């Protein structure tokens, strides 16, 4: 969730992709289509940096099995599913959707988009981290972004702080004086 990357890209991530501050990688999805993958440089959050710096480097790969081998997709997926069931979070009920939704690893990618947006990041900042196209990131926000009081409060605070708000405030009518 701290990188917004696809499972396949994370499973291929090597220690050489991490310099202590950034994870740099060329995304593989575009490569499958015959294009050179998008290069993303992801600044590590303090939590991610702490986790990575505390890990043993038993392999060239960051994510490895107990034996130090890189994960195969199927094995990682099985362990992920088992972990979701053990944590009792294999599905979740969203306020705006009637039926509980089954969760998948890929949902972390969309969650990263939502959380970055809720933190006040512009869509350009979001896609610089996740590698999504602007259109895809906008679609994720349209479908999953909850219209919360927090976001509304943040928007009004930004509006009131903007120089153009002074003009809008002059247009306000005053209550009639008695």
XYZ file of N, CA and C in Angstrom:
534
model
N 0.820 -1.188 0.000
C 0.000 0.000 0.000
C 0.868 1.256 0.000
N 2.073 1.159 0.518
C 2.961 2.320 0.588
C 3.630 2.624 -0.746
N 3.459 1.748 -1.732
C 4.074 1.991 -3.039
C 3.055 2.142 -4.154
N 1.872 1.565 -4.003
C 0.867 1.610 -5.059
C 1.238 0.771 -6.269
N 2.072 -0.254 -6.086
C 2.551 -1.055 -7.212
C 1.811 -2.370 -7.343
N 1.873 -2.936 -8.530
C 1.268 -4.233 -8.811
C 2.036 -5.338 -8.093
N 1.332 -6.413 -7.797
C 1.944 -7.562 -7.132
C 3.157 -8.063 -7.916
N 3.014 -8.205 -9.219
C 4.115 -8.715 -10.045
C 5.360 -7.851 -9.967
N 5.180 -6.541 -9.935
C 6.339 -5.638 -9.826
C 6.990 -5.749 -8.448
N 6.166 -5.911 -7.411
C 6.716 -6.037 -6.064
C 7.471 -7.361 -5.898
N 6.961 -8.422 -6.495
C 7.629 -9.715 -6.378
C 8.972 -9.731 -7.108
N 9.133 -8.865 -8.091
C 10.391 -8.784 -8.834
C 11.359 -7.743 -8.259
N 10.927 -7.037 -7.237
C 11.720 -5.958 -6.651
C 12.989 -6.498 -6.000
N 14.098 -5.905 -6.352
C 15.392 -6.306 -5.813
C 15.923 -5.231 -4.871
N 16.847 -5.637 -4.039
C 17.454 -4.671 -3.115
C 18.148 -3.548 -3.878
N 18.617 -3.821 -5.082
C 19.261 -2.778 -5.886
C 18.266 -1.702 -6.322
N 16.951 -1.978 -6.192
C 15.931 -0.979 -6.510
C 15.692 -0.005 -5.358
N 16.284 -0.297 -4.209
C 16.060 0.514 -2.999
C 17.380 1.157 -2.580
N 17.379 2.498 -2.469
C 18.612 3.195 -2.103
C 18.600 3.766 -0.683
N 17.620 3.372 0.116
C 17.509 3.892 1.475
C 16.494 5.023 1.581
N 16.137 5.624 0.447
C 15.130 6.690 0.413
C 14.036 6.428 -0.606
N 14.432 5.882 -1.742
C 13.506 5.668 -2.855
C 13.521 4.213 -3.292
N 12.378 3.778 -3.814
C 12.308 2.541 -4.578
C 12.125 2.980 -6.021
N 13.030 2.560 -6.865
C 12.963 2.894 -8.285
C 12.756 1.607 -9.063
N 11.761 1.616 -9.940
C 11.511 0.422 -10.736
C 10.868 0.790 -12.054
N 11.056 -0.097 -13.011
C 10.392 0.040 -14.302
C 9.248 -0.962 -14.298
N 8.026 -0.459 -14.385
C 6.851 -1.317 -14.284
C 6.785 -2.293 -15.451
N 6.383 -3.523 -15.135
C 6.409 -4.600 -16.120
C 5.192 -4.635 -17.034
N 4.056 -4.079 -16.618
C 2.832 -4.213 -17.421
C 3.032 -3.671 -18.838
N 3.641 -2.517 -18.966
C 3.863 -1.941 -20.293
C 4.794 -2.806 -21.123
N 5.745 -3.473 -20.464
C 6.681 -4.341 -21.179
C 5.953 -5.482 -21.863
N 4.898 -5.996 -21.204
C 4.132 -7.099 -21.808
C 3.469 -6.651 -23.106
N 3.125 -5.389 -23.191
C 2.465 -4.879 -24.392
C 3.487 -4.464 -25.455
N 4.773 -4.714 -25.190
C 5.808 -4.384 -26.159
C 6.401 -2.999 -25.977
N 5.993 -2.282 -24.939
C 6.535 -0.963 -24.668
C 7.529 -1.042 -23.523
N 8.369 -0.064 -23.441
C 9.265 0.019 -22.296
C 8.435 0.413 -21.084
N 8.580 -0.303 -19.987
C 7.780 -0.040 -18.796
C 8.021 1.352 -18.242
N 7.008 1.891 -17.553
C 7.126 3.214 -16.928
C 8.120 3.150 -15.781
N 8.985 4.134 -15.722
C 9.920 4.250 -14.620
C 9.254 5.078 -13.526
N 9.189 4.525 -12.322
C 8.647 5.259 -11.182
C 9.703 5.288 -10.080
N 9.802 6.426 -9.443
C 10.689 6.620 -8.300
C 9.802 6.966 -7.124
N 9.691 6.034 -6.210
C 8.750 6.167 -5.113
C 9.496 6.537 -3.837
N 9.257 7.737 -3.306
C 9.862 8.059 -2.011
C 9.268 7.137 -0.951
N 10.095 6.563 -0.128
C 9.607 5.633 0.891
C 9.034 6.396 2.077
N 7.890 5.953 2.542
C 7.344 6.494 3.786
C 8.271 6.059 4.920
N 8.167 6.721 6.055
C 8.994 6.353 7.211
C 8.734 4.900 7.607
N 7.466 4.477 7.559
C 7.118 3.099 7.936
C 7.732 2.095 6.966
N 7.661 2.366 5.672
C 8.227 1.457 4.682
C 9.747 1.398 4.816
N 10.368 2.553 4.977
C 11.824 2.608 5.136
C 12.261 1.815 6.372
N 11.534 1.979 7.468
C 11.845 1.259 8.702
C 11.738 -0.252 8.491
N 10.686 -0.685 7.796
C 10.511 -2.110 7.540
C 11.646 -2.641 6.661
N 11.928 -1.931 5.558
C 12.972 -2.400 4.641
C 14.343 -2.418 5.318
N 14.644 -1.378 6.072
C 15.954 -1.308 6.733
C 16.111 -2.375 7.808
N 14.997 -2.876 8.337
C 15.047 -3.897 9.372
C 15.036 -5.327 8.839
N 14.926 -5.482 7.516
C 14.838 -6.825 6.933
C 16.218 -7.415 6.673
N 16.294 -8.746 6.773
C 17.504 -9.456 6.361
C 17.569 -9.439 4.850
N 18.771 -9.331 4.340
C 18.957 -9.344 2.886
C 19.525 -10.698 2.473
N 18.672 -11.716 2.585
C 19.078 -13.095 2.326
C 19.129 -13.414 0.837
N 18.686 -12.497 0.006
C 18.566 -12.743 -1.425
C 18.714 -11.407 -2.143
N 18.845 -11.454 -3.454
C 18.819 -10.227 -4.252
C 17.425 -9.620 -4.249
N 16.410 -10.468 -4.009
C 15.021 -10.029 -4.024
C 14.597 -9.572 -2.638
N 13.721 -8.570 -2.583
C 13.242 -8.057 -1.300
C 12.224 -9.018 -0.690
N 11.246 -9.436 -1.463
C 10.209 -10.348 -0.959
C 10.599 -11.780 -1.290
N 10.847 -12.563 -0.245
C 11.289 -13.933 -0.453
C 10.528 -14.895 0.448
N 10.631 -16.158 0.097
C 10.060 -17.219 0.921
C 10.939 -17.415 2.156
N 10.512 -18.298 3.050
C 11.304 -18.605 4.252
C 12.699 -19.100 3.893
N 12.816 -19.727 2.725
C 14.100 -20.289 2.316
C 14.962 -19.286 1.547
N 14.488 -18.038 1.403
C 15.267 -17.000 0.732
C 15.117 -16.961 -0.771
N 14.194 -17.748 -1.314
C 13.957 -17.739 -2.758
C 12.880 -16.710 -3.102
N 12.946 -16.142 -4.296
C 11.879 -15.223 -4.693
C 10.552 -15.960 -4.786
N 9.479 -15.266 -4.451
C 8.146 -15.862 -4.521
C 7.753 -16.148 -5.961
N 7.082 -17.257 -6.149
C 6.366 -17.515 -7.396
C 4.971 -16.942 -7.187
N 4.363 -16.454 -8.256
C 3.062 -15.785 -8.154
C 2.015 -16.648 -7.436
N 1.904 -17.900 -7.819
C 0.893 -18.784 -7.224
C 1.084 -18.966 -5.721
N 2.337 -19.185 -5.310
C 2.619 -19.413 -3.897
C 2.321 -18.145 -3.096
N 2.733 -16.995 -3.623
C 2.460 -15.733 -2.936
C 0.949 -15.519 -2.826
N 0.216 -15.772 -3.894
C -1.249 -15.594 -3.895
C -1.910 -16.494 -2.860
N -1.433 -17.727 -2.752
C -2.004 -18.654 -1.773
C -1.749 -18.156 -0.352
N -0.523 -17.736 -0.076
C -0.202 -17.221 1.262
C -0.989 -15.944 1.564
N -1.160 -15.104 0.546
C -1.928 -13.868 0.734
C -3.376 -14.206 1.096
N -3.975 -15.132 0.360
C -5.367 -15.531 0.637
C -5.499 -16.111 2.042
N -4.572 -16.972 2.416
C -4.603 -17.557 3.755
C -4.484 -16.474 4.835
N -3.647 -15.486 4.593
C -3.474 -14.386 5.556
C -4.733 -13.535 5.667
N -5.391 -13.303 4.546
C -6.631 -12.518 4.547
C -7.722 -13.244 5.339
N -7.810 -14.546 5.155
C -8.809 -15.348 5.875
C -8.486 -15.353 7.364
N -7.217 -15.553 7.702
C -6.805 -15.580 9.111
C -7.082 -14.240 9.804
N -6.949 -13.158 9.056
C -7.198 -11.820 9.615
C -8.677 -11.441 9.543
N -9.502 -12.317 8.944
C -10.936 -12.094 8.792
C -11.235 -10.810 7.996
N -10.448 -10.590 6.932
C -10.677 -9.421 6.079
C -10.739 -9.819 4.598
N -11.237 -11.033 4.341
C -11.331 -11.460 2.944
C -12.430 -10.719 2.187
N -13.368 -10.105 2.922
C -14.367 -9.242 2.285
C -14.681 -8.101 3.251
N -15.198 -7.027 2.674
C -15.492 -5.845 3.478
C -16.773 -5.193 2.969
N -17.500 -4.579 3.871
C -18.745 -3.879 3.528
C -18.445 -2.392 3.410
N -18.703 -1.818 2.238
C -18.525 -0.395 2.003
C -19.854 0.324 2.206
N -19.822 1.557 2.714
C -21.069 2.277 2.999
C -21.967 2.471 1.775
N -21.385 2.670 0.597
C -22.182 2.990 -0.583
C -22.478 1.784 -1.489
N -22.087 0.555 -1.041
C -22.328 -0.657 -1.822
C -23.063 -1.659 -0.934
N -24.154 -2.226 -1.464
C -24.988 -3.130 -0.656
C -24.280 -4.393 -0.211
N -23.710 -5.130 -1.148
C -23.100 -6.430 -0.855
C -21.650 -6.274 -0.401
N -21.200 -7.099 0.548
C -19.775 -7.084 0.920
C -18.918 -7.406 -0.301
N -17.780 -6.767 -0.399
C -16.894 -6.934 -1.540
C -15.693 -7.803 -1.156
N -15.389 -8.761 -2.001
C -14.225 -9.613 -1.788
C -12.973 -8.775 -2.069
N -11.978 -8.911 -1.210
C -10.753 -8.140 -1.363
C -9.656 -8.967 -2.022
N -8.831 -8.284 -2.797
C -7.712 -8.914 -3.497
C -6.457 -8.073 -3.262
N -5.311 -8.654 -3.516
C -4.049 -7.916 -3.355
C -4.083 -6.631 -4.175
N -4.618 -6.719 -5.390
C -4.628 -5.559 -6.291
C -5.416 -4.372 -5.707
N -6.321 -4.648 -4.771
C -7.081 -3.567 -4.153
C -6.173 -2.592 -3.395
N -5.004 -3.068 -2.975
C -4.066 -2.177 -2.282
C -3.607 -1.047 -3.196
N -3.517 -1.328 -4.469
C -3.092 -0.314 -5.450
C -4.117 0.820 -5.526
N -5.385 0.455 -5.617
C -6.442 1.465 -5.634
C -6.547 2.185 -4.299
N -6.338 1.443 -3.216
C -6.371 2.054 -1.886
C -5.282 3.110 -1.763
N -4.115 2.836 -2.338
C -3.037 3.831 -2.316
C -3.478 5.108 -3.030
N -4.156 4.971 -4.169
C -4.648 6.139 -4.911
C -5.609 6.952 -4.035
N -6.549 6.258 -3.393
C -7.544 6.929 -2.547
C -6.866 7.622 -1.365
N -5.963 6.914 -0.695
C -5.317 7.486 0.493
C -4.436 8.678 0.134
N -3.741 8.605 -0.995
C -2.928 9.744 -1.433
C -3.819 10.949 -1.737
N -4.958 10.699 -2.380
C -5.901 11.776 -2.665
C -6.430 12.386 -1.375
N -6.837 11.532 -0.434
C -7.372 12.031 0.835
C -6.325 12.791 1.643
N -5.045 12.495 1.387
C -3.963 13.215 2.062
C -3.708 14.579 1.410
N -4.434 14.857 0.325
C -4.299 16.161 -0.328
C -3.420 16.156 -1.561
N -3.008 14.981 -2.019
C -2.159 14.905 -3.206
C -2.973 15.190 -4.464
N -2.373 15.936 -5.366
C -2.983 16.176 -6.674
C -2.863 14.898 -7.499
N -3.698 14.761 -8.491
C -3.701 13.546 -9.295
C -2.350 13.320 -9.978
N -1.668 14.390 -10.371
C -0.333 14.256 -10.968
C 0.672 13.679 -9.986
N 0.558 14.064 -8.725
C 1.442 13.508 -7.696
C 1.152 12.029 -7.481
N -0.121 11.684 -7.507
C -0.524 10.287 -7.302
C 0.047 9.398 -8.394
N -0.133 9.785 -9.655
C 0.323 8.930 -10.755
C 1.843 8.890 -10.854
N 2.526 9.887 -10.302
C 3.990 9.849 -10.276
C 4.478 8.714 -9.383
N 3.684 8.340 -8.408
C 4.034 7.238 -7.497
C 3.521 5.911 -8.037
N 2.251 5.863 -8.408
C 1.641 4.579 -8.780
C 1.921 4.156 -10.214
N 2.198 5.118 -11.081
C 2.412 4.797 -12.487
C 1.135 4.651 -13.287
N -0.021 4.874 -12.661
C -1.292 4.832 -13.391
C -1.313 5.945 -14.445
N -2.161 5.789 -15.433
C -2.441 6.902 -16.334
C -3.351 7.870 -15.569
N -3.406 9.114 -16.025
C -4.306 10.080 -15.390
C -5.750 9.595 -15.461
N -6.119 9.023 -16.600
C -7.489 8.550 -16.795
C -7.826 7.425 -15.813
N -6.911 6.471 -15.648
C -7.166 5.350 -14.741
C -7.264 5.821 -13.294
N -6.370 6.718 -12.902
C -6.420 7.232 -11.527
C -7.728 7.980 -11.290
N -8.178 8.755 -12.281
C -9.451 9.473 -12.150
C -10.621 8.491 -12.046
N -10.566 7.396 -12.791
C -11.617 6.380 -12.723
C -11.662 5.742 -11.339
N -10.504 5.442 -10.769
C -10.441 4.864 -9.417
C -11.059 5.838 -8.422
N -10.697 7.116 -8.527
C -11.240 8.118 -7.607
C -12.751 8.257 -7.781
N -13.213 8.248 -9.019
C -14.656 8.372 -9.276
C -15.425 7.209 -8.664
N -14.868 6.019 -8.763
C -15.581 4.837 -8.299
C -15.490 4.625 -6.786
N -14.343 4.935 -6.184
C -14.130 4.520 -4.798
C -13.976 5.643 -3.777
N -13.765 6.860 -4.220
C -13.540 7.946 -3.261
C -14.837 8.298 -2.539
N -14.815 8.152 -1.237
C -15.977 8.526 -0.431
C -15.988 10.048 -0.292
N -17.150 10.624 -0.440
C -17.290 12.082 -0.301
C -17.474 12.369 1.187
N -16.342 12.530 1.877
C -16.364 12.627 3.334
C -16.366 14.071 3.818
N -16.767 14.240 5.062
C -16.734 15.550 5.712
C -15.290 16.064 5.763
N -14.350 15.162 6.016
C -12.931 15.541 6.063
C -12.491 16.183 4.747
N -12.855 15.558 3.616
C -12.471 16.123 2.320
C -13.169 17.451 2.062
N -14.425 17.552 2.463
C -15.156 18.811 2.289
C -14.528 19.917 3.130
N -14.186 19.612 4.382
C -13.529 20.597 5.248
C -12.202 21.044 4.653
N -11.442 20.097 4.130
C -10.152 20.403 3.517
C -10.326 21.312 2.298
N -11.337 21.027 1.490
C -11.592 21.840 0.293
C -11.948 23.278 0.667
N -12.809 23.454 1.666
C -13.209 24.807 2.074
C -12.023 25.549 2.693
N -11.193 24.870 3.464
C -10.009 25.513 4.043
C -9.081 26.001 2.937
N -8.898 25.199 1.895
C -8.065 25.610 0.754
C -8.715 26.774 0.010
N -10.036 26.684 -0.166
C -10.765 27.753 -0.844
C -10.593 29.085 -0.110
N -10.807 29.049 1.210
C -10.708 30.283 1.990
C -9.299 30.847 2.031
N -8.291 30.002 1.885
C -6.899 30.446 1.919
C -6.423 30.960 0.557
N -7.168 30.674 -0.487
C -6.761 31.066 -1.834
C -6.965 32.567 -2.042
N -6.038 33.217 -2.752
C -6.192 34.653 -3.024
C -7.500 34.987 -3.740
N -7.973 34.095 -4.590
C -9.215 34.363 -5.323
C -10.447 34.353 -4.423
N -10.331 33.805 -3.231
C -11.483 33.752 -2.325
C -11.887 35.145 -1.862
N -10.940 36.056 -1.827
C -11.253 37.429 -1.396
C -12.316 38.030 -2.310
N -12.193 37.794 -3.620
C -13.182 38.283 -4.576
C -14.539 37.636 -4.313
N -14.530 36.298 -4.097
C -15.786 35.594 -3.826
C -16.429 36.104 -2.543
N -15.627 36.416 -1.551
C -16.166 36.908 -0.282
C -16.790 38.293 -0.443
N -16.262 39.127 -1.338
C -16.844 40.450 -1.583
C -18.220 40.328 -2.215
N -18.480 39.232 -2.909
C -19.772 39.038 -3.561
C -20.865 38.619 -2.587
N -20.475 38.243 -1.397
C -21.448 37.800 -0.404
C -22.360 38.965 -0.021
N -23.600 38.658 0.176
C -24.530 39.675 0.663
C -24.533 39.644 2.176
N -24.745 40.770 2.727
C -24.821 40.851 4.195
C -26.251 40.686 4.633
N -26.398 40.226 5.863
C -27.734 40.121 6.424
C -28.305 41.536 6.524
N -29.593 41.676 6.265
C -30.182 43.013 6.364
C -30.053 43.566 7.772
N -29.712 44.842 7.807
C -29.609 45.501 9.130
C -30.979 45.983 9.566
N -31.245 45.879 10.847
C -32.553 46.312 11.374
C -32.529 47.784 11.661
